Amino acid sequence: MARDSDALVAAFPSRLATDVRGALSVMPVSELSPLEPFPVDVRGEKVVIPSRIFSDEPHAGAVGHLSGTEQLILRCLYSRHGDGRIRQRHLERILESDEPWVAPFVVRLAGEYVVEILEAIHRGLPGLDVPGSAQRRLYGEFISRNPSFFARTERRVVSYWSCYYRWKYPVFGTYPGSALVEAFRSAAAEQGGVPEPRRTPRPPSARDPLGR
């Protein structure tokens, strides 16, 4: 368990280590260890976030005794849970945060297969499409710092669309993940000052309704 705790502490900037351990103190012990950690850069510091955790959710009473930062950390961790409904429930509670260390948890979920989560992200980030907004700057900076991570995210969005949702959204541009990665890409281009490479089909236009 100590090794797993250390792994979860590493998912956040080092200055938050005490807060992370406070959040972990209410997490039930899981028989399964966190899986497939992925590294990202958060404001110049490398963090390593698990792709999945499997701990049961803590009792609400225990969570209520945590500080605001500890609760936010806990919700970020549960947005990596193996149960999609749990992921979505905790995701919806972190979307309003302006903390830069929240961004990788949100962007990673954009590259997963639950379409309701994609819709929740776009719904919960209204500023993402607004030039100059705080949300657009936050996510644009994160993506600019992590181009390889975003490239994998884009490819995963296309792959899940093709595998699971093409029957419902024959044109990629009509799939909820398409608008989301377009917004992220535009935010990164605005923040970084250079266009982001495209790894997804283009959205439909009047000239090309198939988005080729």
GROMACS .gro file of N, CA and C in nm, residues 26-162:
model
  411
   26VAL      N    1  -0.844   0.890   0.331
   26VAL     CA    2  -0.985   0.848   0.337
   26VAL      C    3  -1.018   0.747   0.228
   27MET      N    4  -0.923   0.716   0.141
   27MET     CA    5  -0.949   0.621   0.033
   27MET      C    6  -0.942   0.478   0.086
   28PRO      N    7  -1.044   0.397   0.064
   28PRO     CA    8  -1.037   0.256   0.103
   28PRO      C    9  -0.924   0.185   0.030
   29VAL      N   10  -0.864   0.090   0.098
   29VAL     CA   11  -0.756   0.011   0.037
   29VAL      C   12  -0.814  -0.079  -0.072
   30SER      N   13  -0.745  -0.084  -0.185
   30SER     CA   14  -0.786  -0.169  -0.296
   30SER      C   15  -0.692  -0.287  -0.310
   31GLU      N   16  -0.746  -0.402  -0.349
   31GLU     CA   17  -0.661  -0.518  -0.375
   31GLU      C   18  -0.584  -0.502  -0.506
   32LEU      N   19  -0.630  -0.411  -0.591
   32LEU     CA   20  -0.566  -0.389  -0.720
   32LEU      C   21  -0.486  -0.259  -0.717
   33SER      N   22  -0.366  -0.263  -0.768
   33SER     CA   23  -0.281  -0.145  -0.773
   33SER      C   24  -0.321  -0.056  -0.891
   34PRO      N   25  -0.288   0.073  -0.885
   34PRO     CA   26  -0.311   0.161  -1.000
   34PRO      C   27  -0.241   0.108  -1.125
   35LEU      N   28  -0.303   0.132  -1.240
   35LEU     CA   29  -0.251   0.077  -1.365
   35LEU      C   30  -0.196   0.183  -1.459
   36GLU      N   31  -0.098   0.143  -1.539
   36GLU     CA   32  -0.049   0.214  -1.657
   36GLU      C   33  -0.036   0.365  -1.637
   37PRO      N   34   0.055   0.408  -1.551
   37PRO     CA   35   0.073   0.552  -1.530
   37PRO      C   36   0.126   0.620  -1.655
   38PHE      N   37   0.083   0.744  -1.675
   38PHE     CA   38   0.132   0.821  -1.791
   38PHE      C   39   0.190   0.953  -1.742
   39PRO      N   40   0.306   0.994  -1.797
   39PRO     CA   41   0.371   1.118  -1.754
   39PRO      C   42   0.321   1.238  -1.834
   40VAL      N   43   0.309   1.351  -1.767
   40VAL     CA   44   0.279   1.478  -1.833
   40VAL      C   45   0.355   1.589  -1.761
   41ASP      N   46   0.364   1.703  -1.828
   41ASP     CA   47   0.431   1.821  -1.773
   41ASP      C   48   0.324   1.918  -1.724
   42VAL      N   49   0.333   1.956  -1.597
   42VAL     CA   50   0.241   2.055  -1.541
   42VAL      C   51   0.325   2.174  -1.495
   43ARG      N   52   0.319   2.280  -1.572
   43ARG     CA   53   0.394   2.402  -1.541
   43ARG      C   54   0.542   2.374  -1.515
   44GLY      N   55   0.602   2.288  -1.598
   44GLY     CA   56   0.743   2.260  -1.588
   44GLY      C   57   0.781   2.148  -1.494
   45GLU      N   58   0.685   2.084  -1.431
   45GLU     CA   59   0.713   1.972  -1.340
   45GLU      C   60   0.648   1.845  -1.393
   46LYS      N   61   0.725   1.737  -1.395
   46LYS     CA   62   0.671   1.609  -1.442
   46LYS      C   63   0.587   1.545  -1.332
   47VAL      N   64   0.465   1.505  -1.369
   47VAL     CA   65   0.381   1.424  -1.281
   47VAL      C   66   0.346   1.296  -1.355
   48VAL      N   67   0.313   1.193  -1.281
   48VAL     CA   68   0.285   1.061  -1.339
   48VAL      C   69   0.149   1.015  -1.286
   49ILE      N   70   0.050   1.010  -1.374
   49ILE     CA   71  -0.090   0.989  -1.336
   49ILE      C   72  -0.133   0.847  -1.373
   50PRO      N   73  -0.202   0.776  -1.285
   50PRO     CA   74  -0.248   0.641  -1.321
   50PRO      C   75  -0.361   0.645  -1.423
   51SER      N   76  -0.357   0.549  -1.516
   51SER     CA   77  -0.468   0.538  -1.610
   51SER      C   78  -0.595   0.489  -1.541
   52ARG      N   79  -0.578   0.404  -1.440
   52ARG     CA   80  -0.693   0.352  -1.366
   52ARG      C   81  -0.657   0.330  -1.219
   53ILE      N   82  -0.754   0.359  -1.132
   53ILE     CA   83  -0.748   0.317  -0.993
   53ILE      C   84  -0.874   0.235  -0.966
   54PHE      N   85  -0.874   0.161  -0.854
   54PHE     CA   86  -0.985   0.068  -0.829
   54PHE      C   87  -1.039   0.076  -0.687
   55SER      N   88  -0.996   0.172  -0.609
   55SER     CA   89  -1.045   0.185  -0.472
   55SER      C   90  -1.193   0.221  -0.471
   56ASP      N   91  -1.268   0.161  -0.378
   56ASP     CA   92  -1.407   0.203  -0.359
   56ASP      C   93  -1.410   0.350  -0.318
   57GLU      N   94  -1.522   0.416  -0.344
   57GLU     CA   95  -1.534   0.556  -0.303
   57GLU      C   96  -1.544   0.565  -0.150
   58PRO      N   97  -1.484   0.666  -0.091
   58PRO     CA   98  -1.493   0.683   0.055
   58PRO      C   99  -1.631   0.732   0.096
   59HIS      N  100  -1.663   0.717   0.223
   59HIS     CA  101  -1.789   0.767   0.275
   59HIS      C  102  -1.792   0.920   0.268
   60ALA      N  103  -1.910   0.975   0.240
   60ALA     CA  104  -1.924   1.121   0.228
   60ALA      C  105  -1.880   1.193   0.354
   61GLY      N  106  -1.905   1.132   0.469
   61GLY     CA  107  -1.867   1.195   0.595
   61GLY      C  108  -1.718   1.213   0.606
   62ALA      N  109  -1.643   1.115   0.560
   62ALA     CA  110  -1.497   1.124   0.565
   62ALA      C  111  -1.447   1.232   0.470
   63VAL      N  112  -1.507   1.242   0.352
   63VAL     CA  113  -1.466   1.342   0.254
   63VAL      C  114  -1.495   1.482   0.306
   64GLY      N  115  -1.603   1.496   0.380
   64GLY     CA  116  -1.642   1.627   0.431
   64GLY      C  117  -1.541   1.688   0.526
   65HIS      N  118  -1.455   1.607   0.585
   65HIS     CA  119  -1.354   1.657   0.677
   65HIS      C  120  -1.226   1.701   0.605
   66LEU      N  121  -1.219   1.678   0.476
   66LEU     CA  122  -1.100   1.718   0.400
   66LEU      C  123  -1.107   1.866   0.363
   67SER      N  124  -0.990   1.924   0.339
   67SER     CA  125  -0.985   2.062   0.291
   67SER      C  126  -1.033   2.066   0.146
   68GLY      N  127  -1.057   2.187   0.096
   68GLY     CA  128  -1.101   2.200  -0.043
   68GLY      C  129  -1.000   2.143  -0.141
   69THR      N  130  -0.873   2.168  -0.118
   69THR     CA  131  -0.770   2.114  -0.207
   69THR      C  132  -0.765   1.963  -0.200
   70GLU      N  133  -0.777   1.908  -0.079
   70GLU     CA  134  -0.776   1.762  -0.064
   70GLU      C  135  -0.895   1.698  -0.134
   71GLN      N  136  -1.012   1.762  -0.127
   71GLN     CA  137  -1.129   1.709  -0.195
   71GLN      C  138  -1.110   1.713  -0.347
   72LEU      N  139  -1.051   1.821  -0.398
   72LEU     CA  140  -1.027   1.833  -0.541
   72LEU      C  141  -0.930   1.725  -0.588
   73ILE      N  142  -0.826   1.700  -0.510
   73ILE     CA  143  -0.729   1.594  -0.541
   73ILE      C  144  -0.801   1.459  -0.545
   74LEU      N  145  -0.884   1.434  -0.447
   74LEU     CA  146  -0.956   1.308  -0.440
   74LEU      C  147  -1.044   1.289  -0.563
   75ARG      N  148  -1.111   1.394  -0.604
   75ARG     CA  149  -1.200   1.384  -0.721
   75ARG      C  150  -1.119   1.363  -0.849
   76CYS      N  151  -1.003   1.426  -0.857
   76CYS     CA  152  -0.916   1.400  -0.973
   76CYS      C  153  -0.879   1.252  -0.979
   77LEU      N  154  -0.841   1.196  -0.865
   77LEU     CA  155  -0.802   1.055  -0.863
   77LEU      C  156  -0.918   0.965  -0.903
   78TYR      N  157  -1.038   0.994  -0.853
   78TYR     CA  158  -1.152   0.909  -0.886
   78TYR      C  159  -1.201   0.931  -1.029
   79SER      N  160  -1.156   1.038  -1.094
   79SER     CA  161  -1.186   1.051  -1.237
   79SER      C  162  -1.106   0.951  -1.319
   80ARG      N  163  -1.014   0.876  -1.253
   80ARG     CA  164  -0.938   0.770  -1.317
   80ARG      C  165  -0.991   0.631  -1.277
   81HIS      N  166  -1.106   0.625  -1.217
   81HIS     CA  167  -1.158   0.498  -1.166
   81HIS      C  168  -1.196   0.403  -1.280
   82GLY      N  169  -1.195   0.275  -1.250
   82GLY     CA  170  -1.230   0.175  -1.349
   82GLY      C  171  -1.376   0.175  -1.390
   83ASP      N  172  -1.463   0.233  -1.309
   83ASP     CA  173  -1.606   0.241  -1.337
   83ASP      C  174  -1.635   0.374  -1.406
   84GLY      N  175  -1.688   0.371  -1.527
   84GLY     CA  176  -1.714   0.492  -1.603
   84GLY      C  177  -1.810   0.587  -1.536
   85ARG      N  178  -1.908   0.535  -1.464
   85ARG     CA  179  -2.003   0.623  -1.395
   85ARG      C  180  -1.935   0.699  -1.283
   86ILE      N  181  -1.844   0.633  -1.215
   86ILE     CA  182  -1.768   0.702  -1.110
   86ILE      C  183  -1.677   0.807  -1.171
   87ARG      N  184  -1.611   0.772  -1.283
   87ARG     CA  185  -1.526   0.870  -1.351
   87ARG      C  186  -1.604   0.995  -1.386
   88GLN      N  187  -1.722   0.976  -1.446
   88GLN     CA  188  -1.800   1.091  -1.489
   88GLN      C  189  -1.847   1.175  -1.371
   89ARG      N  190  -1.891   1.110  -1.265
   89ARG     CA  191  -1.941   1.183  -1.149
   89ARG      C  192  -1.832   1.274  -1.089
   90HIS      N  193  -1.711   1.223  -1.080
   90HIS     CA  194  -1.603   1.304  -1.022
   90HIS      C  195  -1.549   1.405  -1.123
   91LEU      N  196  -1.547   1.369  -1.250
   91LEU     CA  197  -1.508   1.464  -1.352
   91LEU      C  198  -1.593   1.590  -1.344
   92GLU      N  199  -1.723   1.573  -1.333
   92GLU     CA  200  -1.813   1.687  -1.334
   92GLU      C  201  -1.789   1.782  -1.217
   93ARG      N  202  -1.721   1.733  -1.113
   93ARG     CA  203  -1.692   1.816  -0.996
   93ARG      C  204  -1.557   1.888  -1.007
   94ILE      N  205  -1.476   1.853  -1.106
   94ILE     CA  206  -1.345   1.918  -1.119
   94ILE      C  207  -1.336   2.014  -1.237
   95LEU      N  208  -1.436   2.014  -1.324
   95LEU     CA  209  -1.427   2.093  -1.446
   95LEU      C  210  -1.419   2.243  -1.421
   96GLU      N  211  -1.477   2.291  -1.313
   96GLU     CA  212  -1.476   2.434  -1.285
   96GLU      C  213  -1.344   2.481  -1.227
   97SER      N  214  -1.257   2.389  -1.190
   97SER     CA  215  -1.131   2.426  -1.126
   97SER      C  216  -1.038   2.498  -1.225
   98ASP      N  217  -0.965   2.596  -1.173
   98ASP     CA  218  -0.865   2.665  -1.254
   98ASP      C  219  -0.723   2.623  -1.216
   99GLU      N  220  -0.711   2.511  -1.144
   99GLU     CA  221  -0.579   2.460  -1.108
   99GLU      C  222  -0.515   2.391  -1.229
  100PRO      N  223  -0.391   2.427  -1.263
  100PRO     CA  224  -0.328   2.366  -1.380
  100PRO      C  225  -0.309   2.216  -1.368
  101TRP      N  226  -0.299   2.162  -1.246
  101TRP     CA  227  -0.279   2.018  -1.229
  101TRP      C  228  -0.406   1.937  -1.249
  102VAL      N  229  -0.519   2.005  -1.265
  102VAL     CA  230  -0.645   1.936  -1.297
  102VAL      C  231  -0.653   1.905  -1.447
  103ALA      N  232  -0.592   1.991  -1.529
  103ALA     CA  233  -0.605   1.979  -1.674
  103ALA      C  234  -0.571   1.841  -1.730
  104PRO      N  235  -0.461   1.777  -1.688
  104PRO     CA  236  -0.432   1.646  -1.748
  104PRO      C  237  -0.537   1.540  -1.719
  105PHE      N  238  -0.603   1.548  -1.605
  105PHE     CA  239  -0.708   1.452  -1.573
  105PHE      C  240  -0.826   1.470  -1.669
  106VAL      N  241  -0.856   1.596  -1.702
  106VAL     CA  242  -0.967   1.624  -1.793
  106VAL      C  243  -0.933   1.584  -1.936
  107VAL      N  244  -0.815   1.625  -1.981
  107VAL     CA  245  -0.777   1.596  -2.121
  107VAL      C  246  -0.765   1.446  -2.144
  108ARG      N  247  -0.713   1.375  -2.047
  108ARG     CA  248  -0.704   1.228  -2.063
  108ARG      C  249  -0.843   1.169  -2.085
  109LEU      N  250  -0.943   1.217  -2.014
  109LEU     CA  251  -1.078   1.163  -2.030
  109LEU      C  252  -1.136   1.194  -2.168
  110ALA      N  253  -1.085   1.300  -2.232
  110ALA     CA  254  -1.131   1.330  -2.368
  110ALA      C  255  -1.091   1.221  -2.466
  111GLY      N  256  -0.988   1.143  -2.431
  111GLY     CA  257  -0.942   1.036  -2.518
  111GLY      C  258  -0.993   0.900  -2.479
  112GLU      N  259  -1.106   0.894  -2.408
  112GLU     CA  260  -1.163   0.766  -2.367
  112GLU      C  261  -1.295   0.741  -2.438
  113TYR      N  262  -1.357   0.629  -2.412
  113TYR     CA  263  -1.464   0.578  -2.499
  113TYR      C  264  -1.606   0.611  -2.454
  114VAL      N  265  -1.626   0.671  -2.337
  114VAL     CA  266  -1.761   0.697  -2.288
  114VAL      C  267  -1.808   0.831  -2.345
  115VAL      N  268  -1.901   0.827  -2.438
  115VAL     CA  269  -1.940   0.949  -2.509
  115VAL      C  270  -2.006   1.049  -2.414
  116GLU      N  271  -2.073   1.001  -2.311
  116GLU     CA  272  -2.136   1.093  -2.215
  116GLU      C  273  -2.031   1.175  -2.141
  117ILE      N  274  -1.911   1.117  -2.122
  117ILE     CA  275  -1.803   1.192  -2.059
  117ILE      C  276  -1.752   1.301  -2.152
  118LEU      N  277  -1.741   1.271  -2.282
  118LEU     CA  278  -1.701   1.373  -2.378
  118LEU      C  279  -1.799   1.490  -2.376
  119GLU      N  280  -1.926   1.459  -2.373
  119GLU     CA  281  -2.028   1.564  -2.370
  119GLU      C  282  -2.019   1.645  -2.241
  120ALA      N  283  -1.991   1.576  -2.129
  120ALA     CA  284  -1.980   1.645  -2.001
  120ALA      C  285  -1.861   1.740  -2.000
  121ILE      N  286  -1.751   1.701  -2.061
  121ILE     CA  287  -1.633   1.788  -2.065
  121ILE      C  288  -1.664   1.916  -2.143
  122HIS      N  289  -1.719   1.900  -2.262
  122HIS     CA  290  -1.747   2.019  -2.344
  122HIS      C  291  -1.851   2.108  -2.276
  123ARG      N  292  -1.948   2.046  -2.213
  123ARG     CA  293  -2.051   2.121  -2.141
  123ARG      C  294  -1.993   2.194  -2.020
  124GLY      N  295  -1.897   2.131  -1.954
  124GLY     CA  296  -1.841   2.187  -1.832
  124GLY      C  297  -1.728   2.284  -1.853
  125LEU      N  298  -1.684   2.301  -1.980
  125LEU     CA  299  -1.577   2.396  -2.012
  125LEU      C  300  -1.628   2.498  -2.114
  126PRO      N  301  -1.727   2.580  -2.077
  126PRO     CA  302  -1.783   2.674  -2.174
  126PRO      C  303  -1.682   2.777  -2.224
  127GLY      N  304  -1.580   2.806  -2.144
  127GLY     CA  305  -1.480   2.903  -2.185
  127GLY      C  306  -1.380   2.850  -2.285
  128LEU      N  307  -1.382   2.721  -2.310
  128LEU     CA  308  -1.283   2.661  -2.400
  128LEU      C  309  -1.296   2.716  -2.542
  129ASP      N  310  -1.415   2.756  -2.581
  129ASP     CA  311  -1.438   2.810  -2.715
  129ASP      C  312  -1.432   2.962  -2.720
  130VAL      N  313  -1.398   3.026  -2.609
  130VAL     CA  314  -1.398   3.172  -2.601
  130VAL      C  315  -1.254   3.224  -2.605
  131PRO      N  316  -1.214   3.290  -2.713
  131PRO     CA  317  -1.076   3.341  -2.722
  131PRO      C  318  -1.039   3.427  -2.602
  132GLY      N  319  -0.923   3.400  -2.544
  132GLY     CA  320  -0.874   3.479  -2.433
  132GLY      C  321  -0.929   3.442  -2.297
  133SER      N  322  -1.020   3.346  -2.289
  133SER     CA  323  -1.079   3.310  -2.160
  133SER      C  324  -0.978   3.237  -2.073
  134ALA      N  325  -1.003   3.235  -1.943
  134ALA     CA  326  -0.914   3.168  -1.849
  134ALA      C  327  -0.906   3.018  -1.879
  135GLN      N  328  -1.021   2.956  -1.909
  135GLN     CA  329  -1.020   2.812  -1.940
  135GLN      C  330  -0.940   2.785  -2.067
  136ARG      N  331  -0.955   2.868  -2.165
  136ARG     CA  332  -0.884   2.849  -2.292
  136ARG      C  333  -0.733   2.862  -2.271
  137ARG      N  334  -0.692   2.959  -2.188
  137ARG     CA  335  -0.549   2.974  -2.159
  137ARG      C  336  -0.496   2.854  -2.080
  138LEU      N  337  -0.573   2.809  -1.981
  138LEU     CA  338  -0.530   2.697  -1.897
  138LEU      C  339  -0.506   2.571  -1.979
  139TYR      N  340  -0.605   2.534  -2.060
  139TYR     CA  341  -0.592   2.410  -2.137
  139TYR      C  342  -0.499   2.428  -2.256
  140GLY      N  343  -0.496   2.547  -2.313
  140GLY     CA  344  -0.403   2.573  -2.422
  140GLY      C  345  -0.259   2.560  -2.377
  141GLU      N  346  -0.229   2.612  -2.258
  141GLU     CA  347  -0.092   2.601  -2.207
  141GLU      C  348  -0.055   2.455  -2.180
  142PHE      N  349  -0.147   2.381  -2.118
  142PHE     CA  350  -0.117   2.242  -2.087
  142PHE      C  351  -0.089   2.162  -2.214
  143ILE      N  352  -0.173   2.179  -2.315
  143ILE     CA  353  -0.156   2.103  -2.439
  143ILE      C  354  -0.028   2.145  -2.511
  144SER      N  355   0.004   2.274  -2.508
  144SER     CA  356   0.128   2.321  -2.570
  144SER      C  357   0.251   2.259  -2.505
  145ARG      N  358   0.244   2.235  -2.375
  145ARG     CA  359   0.355   2.173  -2.303
  145ARG      C  360   0.361   2.021  -2.325
  146ASN      N  361   0.252   1.963  -2.373
  146ASN     CA  362   0.244   1.817  -2.383
  146ASN      C  363   0.195   1.774  -2.521
  147PRO      N  364   0.268   1.808  -2.626
  147PRO     CA  365   0.220   1.777  -2.762
  147PRO      C  366   0.206   1.627  -2.789
  148SER      N  367   0.298   1.546  -2.737
  148SER     CA  368   0.288   1.402  -2.762
  148SER      C  369   0.167   1.342  -2.691
  149PHE      N  370   0.141   1.388  -2.572
  149PHE     CA  371   0.024   1.342  -2.496
  149PHE      C  372  -0.104   1.378  -2.571
  150PHE      N  373  -0.111   1.502  -2.623
  150PHE     CA  374  -0.231   1.543  -2.696
  150PHE      C  375  -0.243   1.466  -2.826
  151ALA      N  376  -0.130   1.438  -2.891
  151ALA     CA  377  -0.135   1.360  -3.015
  151ALA      C  378  -0.196   1.223  -2.989
  152ARG      N  379  -0.155   1.159  -2.880
  152ARG     CA  380  -0.213   1.028  -2.846
  152ARG      C  381  -0.361   1.041  -2.815
  153THR      N  382  -0.397   1.150  -2.749
  153THR     CA  383  -0.538   1.173  -2.716
  153THR      C  384  -0.621   1.185  -2.843
  154GLU      N  385  -0.574   1.262  -2.939
  154GLU     CA  386  -0.646   1.277  -3.066
  154GLU      C  387  -0.664   1.142  -3.136
  155ARG      N  388  -0.558   1.065  -3.139
  155ARG     CA  389  -0.566   0.935  -3.207
  155ARG      C  390  -0.665   0.843  -3.137
  156ARG      N  391  -0.666   0.850  -3.005
  156ARG     CA  392  -0.761   0.767  -2.930
  156ARG      C  393  -0.905   0.809  -2.959
  157VAL      N  394  -0.928   0.940  -2.969
  157VAL     CA  395  -1.063   0.989  -3.001
  157VAL      C  396  -1.110   0.932  -3.134
  158VAL      N  397  -1.025   0.939  -3.236
  158VAL     CA  398  -1.062   0.886  -3.368
  158VAL      C  399  -1.082   0.735  -3.362
  159SER      N  400  -0.994   0.666  -3.289
  159SER     CA  401  -1.003   0.520  -3.282
  159SER      C  402  -1.133   0.476  -3.215
  160TYR      N  403  -1.169   0.539  -3.103
  160TYR     CA  404  -1.293   0.499  -3.035
  160TYR      C  405  -1.416   0.534  -3.118
  161TRP      N  406  -1.411   0.648  -3.187
  161TRP     CA  407  -1.523   0.682  -3.276
  161TRP      C  408  -1.539   0.573  -3.383
  162SER      N  409  -1.429   0.537  -3.447
  162SER     CA  410  -1.435   0.440  -3.555
  162SER      C  411  -1.480   0.303  -3.507
   0.00000   0.00000   0.00000
